[in-house]
GROMACS .gro file of C-alpha atoms in nm:
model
  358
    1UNK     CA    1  14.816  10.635  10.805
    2UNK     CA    2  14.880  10.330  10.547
    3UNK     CA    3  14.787  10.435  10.191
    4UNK     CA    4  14.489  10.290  10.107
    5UNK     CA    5  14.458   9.932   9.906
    6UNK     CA    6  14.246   9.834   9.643
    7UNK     CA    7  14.020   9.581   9.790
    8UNK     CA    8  13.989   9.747  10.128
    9UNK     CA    9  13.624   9.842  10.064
   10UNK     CA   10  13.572   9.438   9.997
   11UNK     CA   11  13.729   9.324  10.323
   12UNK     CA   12  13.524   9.591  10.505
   13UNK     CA   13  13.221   9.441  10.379
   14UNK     CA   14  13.298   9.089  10.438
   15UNK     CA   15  13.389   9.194  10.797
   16UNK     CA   16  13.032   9.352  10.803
   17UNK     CA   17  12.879   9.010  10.669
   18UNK     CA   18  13.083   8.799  10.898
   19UNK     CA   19  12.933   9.054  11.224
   20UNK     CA   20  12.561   8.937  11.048
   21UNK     CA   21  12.439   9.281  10.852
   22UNK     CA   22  12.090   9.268  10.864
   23UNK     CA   23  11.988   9.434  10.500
   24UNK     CA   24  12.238   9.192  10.347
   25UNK     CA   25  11.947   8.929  10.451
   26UNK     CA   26  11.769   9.123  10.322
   27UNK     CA   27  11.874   9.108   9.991
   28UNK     CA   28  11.914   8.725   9.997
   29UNK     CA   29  11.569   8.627  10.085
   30UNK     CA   30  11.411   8.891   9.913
   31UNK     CA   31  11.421   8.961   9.556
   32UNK     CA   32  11.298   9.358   9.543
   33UNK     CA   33  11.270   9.329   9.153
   34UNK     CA   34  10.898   9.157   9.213
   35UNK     CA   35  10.787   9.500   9.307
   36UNK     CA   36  10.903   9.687   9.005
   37UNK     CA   37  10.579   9.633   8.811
   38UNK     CA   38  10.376   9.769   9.098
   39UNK     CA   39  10.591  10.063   9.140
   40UNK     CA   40  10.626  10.158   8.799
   41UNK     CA   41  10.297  10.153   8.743
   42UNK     CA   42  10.200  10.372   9.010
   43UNK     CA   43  10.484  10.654   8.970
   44UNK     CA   44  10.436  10.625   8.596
   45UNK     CA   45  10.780  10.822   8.489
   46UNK     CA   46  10.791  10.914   8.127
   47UNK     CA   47  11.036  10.756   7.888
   48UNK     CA   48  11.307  11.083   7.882
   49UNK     CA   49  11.214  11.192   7.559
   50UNK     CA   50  11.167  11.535   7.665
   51UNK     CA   51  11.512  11.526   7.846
   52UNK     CA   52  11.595  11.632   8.173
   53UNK     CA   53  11.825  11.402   8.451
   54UNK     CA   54  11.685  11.083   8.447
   55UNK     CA   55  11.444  10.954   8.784
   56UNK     CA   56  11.643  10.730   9.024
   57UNK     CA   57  11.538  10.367   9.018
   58UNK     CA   58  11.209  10.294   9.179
   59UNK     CA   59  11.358   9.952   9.316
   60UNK     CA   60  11.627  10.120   9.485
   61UNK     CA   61  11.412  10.408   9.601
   62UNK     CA   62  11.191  10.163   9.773
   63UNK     CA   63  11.502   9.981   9.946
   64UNK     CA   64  11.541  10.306  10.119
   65UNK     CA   65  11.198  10.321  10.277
   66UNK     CA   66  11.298   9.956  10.381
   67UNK     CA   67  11.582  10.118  10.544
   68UNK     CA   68  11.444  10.409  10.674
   69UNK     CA   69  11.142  10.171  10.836
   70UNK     CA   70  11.411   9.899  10.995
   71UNK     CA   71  11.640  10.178  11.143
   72UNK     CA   72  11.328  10.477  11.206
   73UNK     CA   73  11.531  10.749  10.982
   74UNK     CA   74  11.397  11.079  10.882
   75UNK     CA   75  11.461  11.152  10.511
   76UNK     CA   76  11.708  11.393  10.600
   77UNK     CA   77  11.884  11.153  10.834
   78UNK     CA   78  11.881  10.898  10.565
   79UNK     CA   79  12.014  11.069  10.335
   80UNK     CA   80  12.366  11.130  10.552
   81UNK     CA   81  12.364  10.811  10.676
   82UNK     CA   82  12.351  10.616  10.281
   83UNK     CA   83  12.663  10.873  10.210
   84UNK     CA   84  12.851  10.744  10.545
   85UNK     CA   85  12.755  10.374  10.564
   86UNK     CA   86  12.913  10.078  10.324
   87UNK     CA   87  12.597   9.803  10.420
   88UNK     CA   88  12.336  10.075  10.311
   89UNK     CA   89  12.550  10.165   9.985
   90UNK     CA   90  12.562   9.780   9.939
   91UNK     CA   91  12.210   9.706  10.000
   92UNK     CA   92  12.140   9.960   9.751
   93UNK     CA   93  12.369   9.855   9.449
   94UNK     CA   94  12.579  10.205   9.518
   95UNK     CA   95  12.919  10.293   9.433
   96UNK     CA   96  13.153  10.554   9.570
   97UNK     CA   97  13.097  10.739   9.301
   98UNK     CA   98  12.747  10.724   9.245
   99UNK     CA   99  12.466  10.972   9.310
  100UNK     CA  100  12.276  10.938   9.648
  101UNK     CA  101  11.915  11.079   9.602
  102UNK     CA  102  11.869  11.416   9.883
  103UNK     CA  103  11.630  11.371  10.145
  104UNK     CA  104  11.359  11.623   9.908
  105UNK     CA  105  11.403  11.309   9.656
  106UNK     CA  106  11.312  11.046   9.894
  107UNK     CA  107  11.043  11.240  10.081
  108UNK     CA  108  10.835  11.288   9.714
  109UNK     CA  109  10.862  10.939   9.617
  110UNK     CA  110  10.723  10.864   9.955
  111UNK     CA  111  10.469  11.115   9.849
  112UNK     CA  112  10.389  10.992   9.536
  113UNK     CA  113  10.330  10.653   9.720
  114UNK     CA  114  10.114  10.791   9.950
  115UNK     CA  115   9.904  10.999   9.761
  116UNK     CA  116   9.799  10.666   9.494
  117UNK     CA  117   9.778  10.413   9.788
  118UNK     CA  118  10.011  10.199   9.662
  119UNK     CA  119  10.134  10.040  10.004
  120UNK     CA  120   9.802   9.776   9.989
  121UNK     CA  121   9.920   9.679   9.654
  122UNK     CA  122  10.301   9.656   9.756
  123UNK     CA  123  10.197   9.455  10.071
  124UNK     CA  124   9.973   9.205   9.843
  125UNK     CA  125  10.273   9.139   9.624
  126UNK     CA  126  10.533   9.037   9.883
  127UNK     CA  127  10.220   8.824   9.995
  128UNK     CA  128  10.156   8.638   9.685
  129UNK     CA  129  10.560   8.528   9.704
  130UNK     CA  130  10.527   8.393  10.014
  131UNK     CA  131  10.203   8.165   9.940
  132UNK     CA  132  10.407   8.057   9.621
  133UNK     CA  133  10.661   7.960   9.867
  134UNK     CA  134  10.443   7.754  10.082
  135UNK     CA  135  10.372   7.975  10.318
  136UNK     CA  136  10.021   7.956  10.261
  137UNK     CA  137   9.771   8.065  10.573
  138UNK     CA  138   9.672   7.803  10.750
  139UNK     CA  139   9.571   7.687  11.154
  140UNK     CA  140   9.344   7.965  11.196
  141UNK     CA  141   9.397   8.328  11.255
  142UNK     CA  142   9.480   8.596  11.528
  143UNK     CA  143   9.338   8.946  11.532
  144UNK     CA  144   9.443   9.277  11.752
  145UNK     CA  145   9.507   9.594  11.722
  146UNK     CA  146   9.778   9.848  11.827
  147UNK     CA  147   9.785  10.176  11.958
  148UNK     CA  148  10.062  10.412  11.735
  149UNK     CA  149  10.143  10.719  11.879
  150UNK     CA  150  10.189  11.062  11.753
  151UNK     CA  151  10.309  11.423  11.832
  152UNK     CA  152  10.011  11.553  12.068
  153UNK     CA  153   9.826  11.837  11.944
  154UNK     CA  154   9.806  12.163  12.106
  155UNK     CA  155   9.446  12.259  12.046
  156UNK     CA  156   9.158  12.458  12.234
  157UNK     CA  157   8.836  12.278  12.285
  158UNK     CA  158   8.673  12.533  11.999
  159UNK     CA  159   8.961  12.359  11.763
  160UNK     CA  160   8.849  12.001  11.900
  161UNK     CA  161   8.538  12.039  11.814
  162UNK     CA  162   8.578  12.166  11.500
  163UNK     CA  163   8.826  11.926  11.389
  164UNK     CA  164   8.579  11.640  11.506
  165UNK     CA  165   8.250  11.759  11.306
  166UNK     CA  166   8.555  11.776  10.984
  167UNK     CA  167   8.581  12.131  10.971
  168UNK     CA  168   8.858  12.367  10.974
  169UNK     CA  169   8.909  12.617  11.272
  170UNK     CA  170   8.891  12.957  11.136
  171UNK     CA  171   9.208  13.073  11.313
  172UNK     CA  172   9.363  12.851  11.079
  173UNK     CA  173   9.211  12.919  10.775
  174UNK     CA  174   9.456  13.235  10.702
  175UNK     CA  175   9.789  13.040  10.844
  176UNK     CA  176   9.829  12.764  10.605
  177UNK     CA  177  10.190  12.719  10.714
  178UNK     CA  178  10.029  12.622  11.066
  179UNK     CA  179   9.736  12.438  10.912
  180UNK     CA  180  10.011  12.205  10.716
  181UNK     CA  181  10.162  12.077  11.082
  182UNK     CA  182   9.819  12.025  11.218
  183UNK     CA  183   9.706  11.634  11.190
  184UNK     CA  184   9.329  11.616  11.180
  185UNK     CA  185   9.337  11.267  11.111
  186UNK     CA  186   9.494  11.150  11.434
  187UNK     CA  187   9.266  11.093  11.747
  188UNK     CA  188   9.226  11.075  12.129
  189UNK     CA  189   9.178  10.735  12.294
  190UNK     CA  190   9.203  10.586  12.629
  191UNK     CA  191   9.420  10.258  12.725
  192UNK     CA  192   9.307  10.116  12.967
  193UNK     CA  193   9.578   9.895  13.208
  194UNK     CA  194   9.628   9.697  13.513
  195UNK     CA  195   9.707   9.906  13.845
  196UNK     CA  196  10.025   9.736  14.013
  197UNK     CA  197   9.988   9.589  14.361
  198UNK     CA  198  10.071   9.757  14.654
  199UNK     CA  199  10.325   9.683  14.930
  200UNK     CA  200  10.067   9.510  15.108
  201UNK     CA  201  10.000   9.309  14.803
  202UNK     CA  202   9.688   9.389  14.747
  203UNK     CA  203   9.555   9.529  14.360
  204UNK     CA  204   9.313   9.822  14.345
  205UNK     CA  205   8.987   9.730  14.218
  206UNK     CA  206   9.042  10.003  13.946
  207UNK     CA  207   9.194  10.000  13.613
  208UNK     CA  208   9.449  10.305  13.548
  209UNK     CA  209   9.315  10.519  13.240
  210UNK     CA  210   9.625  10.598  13.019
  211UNK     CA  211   9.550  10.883  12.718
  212UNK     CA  212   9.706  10.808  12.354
  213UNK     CA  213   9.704  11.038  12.094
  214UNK     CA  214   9.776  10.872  11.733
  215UNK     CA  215   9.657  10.547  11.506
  216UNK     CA  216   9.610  10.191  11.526
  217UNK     CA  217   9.716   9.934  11.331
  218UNK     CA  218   9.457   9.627  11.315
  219UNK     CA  219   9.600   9.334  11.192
  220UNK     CA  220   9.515   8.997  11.118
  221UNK     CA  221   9.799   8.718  11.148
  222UNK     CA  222   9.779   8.312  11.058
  223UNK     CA  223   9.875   8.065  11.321
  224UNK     CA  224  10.086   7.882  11.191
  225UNK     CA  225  10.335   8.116  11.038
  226UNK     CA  226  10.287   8.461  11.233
  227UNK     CA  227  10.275   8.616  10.950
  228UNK     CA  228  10.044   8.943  10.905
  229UNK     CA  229   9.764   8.863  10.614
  230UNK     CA  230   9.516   9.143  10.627
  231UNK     CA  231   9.576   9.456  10.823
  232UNK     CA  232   9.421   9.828  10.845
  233UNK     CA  233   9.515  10.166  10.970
  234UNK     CA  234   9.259  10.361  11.144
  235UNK     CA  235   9.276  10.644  11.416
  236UNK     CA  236   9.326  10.595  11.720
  237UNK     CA  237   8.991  10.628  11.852
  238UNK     CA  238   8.821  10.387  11.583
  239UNK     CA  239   8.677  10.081  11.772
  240UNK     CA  240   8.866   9.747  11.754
  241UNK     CA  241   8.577   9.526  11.683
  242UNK     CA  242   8.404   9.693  11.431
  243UNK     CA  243   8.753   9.633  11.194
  244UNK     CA  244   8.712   9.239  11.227
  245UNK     CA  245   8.361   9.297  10.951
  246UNK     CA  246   8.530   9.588  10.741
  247UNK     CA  247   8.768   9.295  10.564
  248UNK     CA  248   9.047   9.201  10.792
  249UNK     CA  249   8.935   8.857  10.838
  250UNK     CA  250   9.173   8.607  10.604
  251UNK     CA  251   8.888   8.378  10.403
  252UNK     CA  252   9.150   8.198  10.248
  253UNK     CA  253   9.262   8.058  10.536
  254UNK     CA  254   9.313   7.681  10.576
  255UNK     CA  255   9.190   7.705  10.959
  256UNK     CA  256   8.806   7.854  11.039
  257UNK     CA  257   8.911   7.934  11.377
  258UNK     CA  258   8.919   8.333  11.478
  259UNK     CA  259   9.117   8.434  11.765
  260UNK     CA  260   9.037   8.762  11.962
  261UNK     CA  261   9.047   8.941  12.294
  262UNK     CA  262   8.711   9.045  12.436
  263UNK     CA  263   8.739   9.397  12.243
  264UNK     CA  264   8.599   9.169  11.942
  265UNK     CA  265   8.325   9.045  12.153
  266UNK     CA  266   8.012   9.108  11.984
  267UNK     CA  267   7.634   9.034  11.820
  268UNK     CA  268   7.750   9.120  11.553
  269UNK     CA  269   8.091   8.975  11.475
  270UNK     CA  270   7.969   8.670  11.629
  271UNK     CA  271   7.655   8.621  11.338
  272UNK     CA  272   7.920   8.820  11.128
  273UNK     CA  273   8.174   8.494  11.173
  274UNK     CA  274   7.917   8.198  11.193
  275UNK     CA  275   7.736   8.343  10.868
  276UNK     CA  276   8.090   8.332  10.678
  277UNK     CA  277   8.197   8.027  10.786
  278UNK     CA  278   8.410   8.107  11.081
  279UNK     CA  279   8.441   7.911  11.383
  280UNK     CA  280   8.483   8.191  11.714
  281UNK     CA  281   8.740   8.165  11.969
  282UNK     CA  282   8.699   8.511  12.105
  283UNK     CA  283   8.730   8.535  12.469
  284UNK     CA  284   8.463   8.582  12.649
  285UNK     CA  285   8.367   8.907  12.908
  286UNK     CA  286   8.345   8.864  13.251
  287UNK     CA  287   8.025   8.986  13.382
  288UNK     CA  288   7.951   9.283  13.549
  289UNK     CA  289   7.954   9.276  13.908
  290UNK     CA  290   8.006   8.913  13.938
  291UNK     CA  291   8.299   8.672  13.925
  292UNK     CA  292   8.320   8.506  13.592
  293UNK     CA  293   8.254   8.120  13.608
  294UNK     CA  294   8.518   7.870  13.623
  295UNK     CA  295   8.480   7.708  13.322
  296UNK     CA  296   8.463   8.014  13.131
  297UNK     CA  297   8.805   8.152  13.295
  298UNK     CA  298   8.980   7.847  13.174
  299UNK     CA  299   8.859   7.880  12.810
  300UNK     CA  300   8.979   8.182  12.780
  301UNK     CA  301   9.320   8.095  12.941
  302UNK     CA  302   9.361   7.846  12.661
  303UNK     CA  303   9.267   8.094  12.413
  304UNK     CA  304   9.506   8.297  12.548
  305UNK     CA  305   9.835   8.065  12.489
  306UNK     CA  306   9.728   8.107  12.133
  307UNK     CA  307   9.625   8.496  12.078
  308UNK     CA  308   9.941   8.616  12.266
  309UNK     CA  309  10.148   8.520  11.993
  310UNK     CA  310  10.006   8.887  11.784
  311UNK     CA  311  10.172   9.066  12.071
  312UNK     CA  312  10.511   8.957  11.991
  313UNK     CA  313  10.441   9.157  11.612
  314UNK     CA  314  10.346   9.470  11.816
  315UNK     CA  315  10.645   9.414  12.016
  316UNK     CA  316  10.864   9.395  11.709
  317UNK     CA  317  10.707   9.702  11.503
  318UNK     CA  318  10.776   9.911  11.811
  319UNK     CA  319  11.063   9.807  12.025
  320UNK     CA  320  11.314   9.687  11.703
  321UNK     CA  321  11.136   9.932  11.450
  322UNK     CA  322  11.026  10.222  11.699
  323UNK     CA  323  10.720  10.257  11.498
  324UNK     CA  324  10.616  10.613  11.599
  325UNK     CA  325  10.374  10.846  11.370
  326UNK     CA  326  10.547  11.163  11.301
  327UNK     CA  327  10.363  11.300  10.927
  328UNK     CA  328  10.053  11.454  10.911
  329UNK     CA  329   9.685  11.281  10.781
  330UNK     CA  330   9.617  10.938  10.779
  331UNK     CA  331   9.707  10.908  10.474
  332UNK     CA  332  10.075  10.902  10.507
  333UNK     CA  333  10.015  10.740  10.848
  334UNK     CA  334   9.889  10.418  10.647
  335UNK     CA  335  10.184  10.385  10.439
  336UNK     CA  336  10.384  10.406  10.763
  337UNK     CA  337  10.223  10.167  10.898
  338UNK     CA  338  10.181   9.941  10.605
  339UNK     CA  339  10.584   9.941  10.538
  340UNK     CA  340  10.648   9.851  10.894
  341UNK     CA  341  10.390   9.587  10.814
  342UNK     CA  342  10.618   9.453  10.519
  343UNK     CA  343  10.902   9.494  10.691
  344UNK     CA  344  10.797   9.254  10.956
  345UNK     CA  345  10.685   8.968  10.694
  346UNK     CA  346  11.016   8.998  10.529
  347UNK     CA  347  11.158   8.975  10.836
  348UNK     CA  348  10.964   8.681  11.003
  349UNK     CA  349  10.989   8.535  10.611
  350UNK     CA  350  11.391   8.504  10.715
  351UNK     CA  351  11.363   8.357  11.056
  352UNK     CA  352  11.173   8.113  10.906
  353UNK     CA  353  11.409   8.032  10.596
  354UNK     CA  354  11.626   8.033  10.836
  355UNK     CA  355  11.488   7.778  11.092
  356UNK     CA  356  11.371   7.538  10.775
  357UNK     CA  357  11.717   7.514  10.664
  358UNK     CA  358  11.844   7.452  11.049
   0.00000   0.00000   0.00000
């Protein structure tokens, strides 16, 4: 083996720039100091006065929930893989040398996060940078809503129904070790899909009834850039168009048009939107027991062309993040789902940096 040399480590991470390393975008396009006010002020760490080892930086602590969201890393997988890997010690501003917080350090920031909400806040701030940089919403707006999964509960219908009317099962009362793994946040749901044809090529007149245990995400992107504006986290059984009048509709906006699939399809939304200035391009039901009319099948296949594009976020968060639910309450299940959120505007923020300077 060749003795080492002194700028091997620098050639290893130009190689890794040359091959395209991902967080090295990252840092780039995104300066992670604009979140230090937010963060400070929510983990509030006293000035060392009293002593004791001094808290790792907040910036860097939050680059490694950036990590851990892009690459779907337990803390305790994280914490092996920013000891082994040069691009995360580089994306993080970490020597050789330097101390690399456990995975007990990461999980209670995360924690601490969680438990003042601060995700909404940190979401709003990388927001306000990209309307300074132009990237104002405009063209409109697309909403939709996501199934995310999570471990399945093992419960009796006694502990179902308690757990729905908000109570605890009393065979749980006296474990608290068990009562700790048990999400009683997280809900049942059905998704409902398209039977495939048969050989014959005929479709069954039926729709296949898939269960999902977990949360949605509801979000709300503009037209014209993709990018996601207003979102929520709910459980999974919460009712898609009810979100669209509990704030996720974008009223600054440049567009009054409101794109939707017929879950959104309402009374109410519809006065809810023409009272607040918003011009409906929901798509329309078909009605029961009849065909629906011509006219209206070809509205809503223009419609269509334009509310597909909130799929292709969905298809990000889940196939290139492998957004999955695996804490407990939905409390921690929001900041999940708001950092893969983030992650995806930073993300679509670069492709289109990228594409403006093409």
């Amino acid at each position: 083996m060749d003795q080492p040399g002194f700028f091997d480590i620098d050639e290893r991470l130009a190689r890794l720039s040359g091959l395209g390393d991902q967080l090295e975008a990252f840092s780039r396009a995104v300066d992670f100091e604009l979140f230090r006010p937010e963060l400070e002020k929510t983990l509030s760490y006293s000035d060392g006065s009293k002593g004791g080892r001094p808290p790792f930086d907040p910036v860097m602590m939050f680059r490694i929930l950036v990590i851990q969201t892009i690459n779907t890393l337990s803390d305790e997988r994280a914490e092996y893989l920013i000891n082994d890997r040069l691009s995360f010690m580089r994306f993080l501003d970490l020597g050789l040398s330097d101390r690399v917080p456990d995975a007990k350090t990461i999980w209670r920031f995360r924690e601490r996060l969680t438990t003042a909400g601060a995700i909404g806040s940190l979401f709003e701030r990388f927001d306000a940078m990209l309307r300074d940089g132009g990237y104002i919403p405009m063209s409109g707006q697309i909403i939709d809503a996501s199934l995310v999964a999570a471990p399945r509960q093992r419960n009796t219908k006694a502990e179902k129904a308690d757990i729905k009317a908000g109570k605890i099962p009393e065979a749980w009362k006296d474990k608290p070790a068990k009562l700790r793994h048990k999400d009683r946040d997280a809900r049942w749901t059905l998704k409902f899909t398209k039977a495939k044809p048969q050989e014959d090529g005929t479709v069954p007149a039926v729709d296949l009834a898939i269960p999902a245990f977990g949360y949605k995400n509801h979000i709300s992107i503009d037209r014209r850039f993709r990018l996601i504006r207003r979102w929520k986290a709910t459980d999974a059984s919460a009712h898609d168009g009810a979100r669209l009048r509990e704030g996720l509709l974008d009223r600054s906006n440049s567009g009054s048009s409101v794109w939707a699939d017929t879950a959104y399809r309402s009374a109410a939304n519809e006065a809810f939107m023409d009272k607040n200035g918003f011009v409906s391009k929901v798509h329309h039901k078909k009605p029961p027991h009849r065909e629906m009319p011509a006219p209206t099948r070809r509205a809503n296949a223009g419609k269509s062309v334009i509310r597909s594009r909130v799929e292709h976020v969905f298809a990000d968060q889940k196939s290139r993040m492998g957004l999955f639910i695996r804490t407990v309450g939905i409390k921690r299940a929001e900041m999940k789902i708001g950092l893969a959120n983030l992650v995806y505007n930073i993300r679509r923020f670069i492709y289109l940096e990228r594409i403006s300077a093409a």
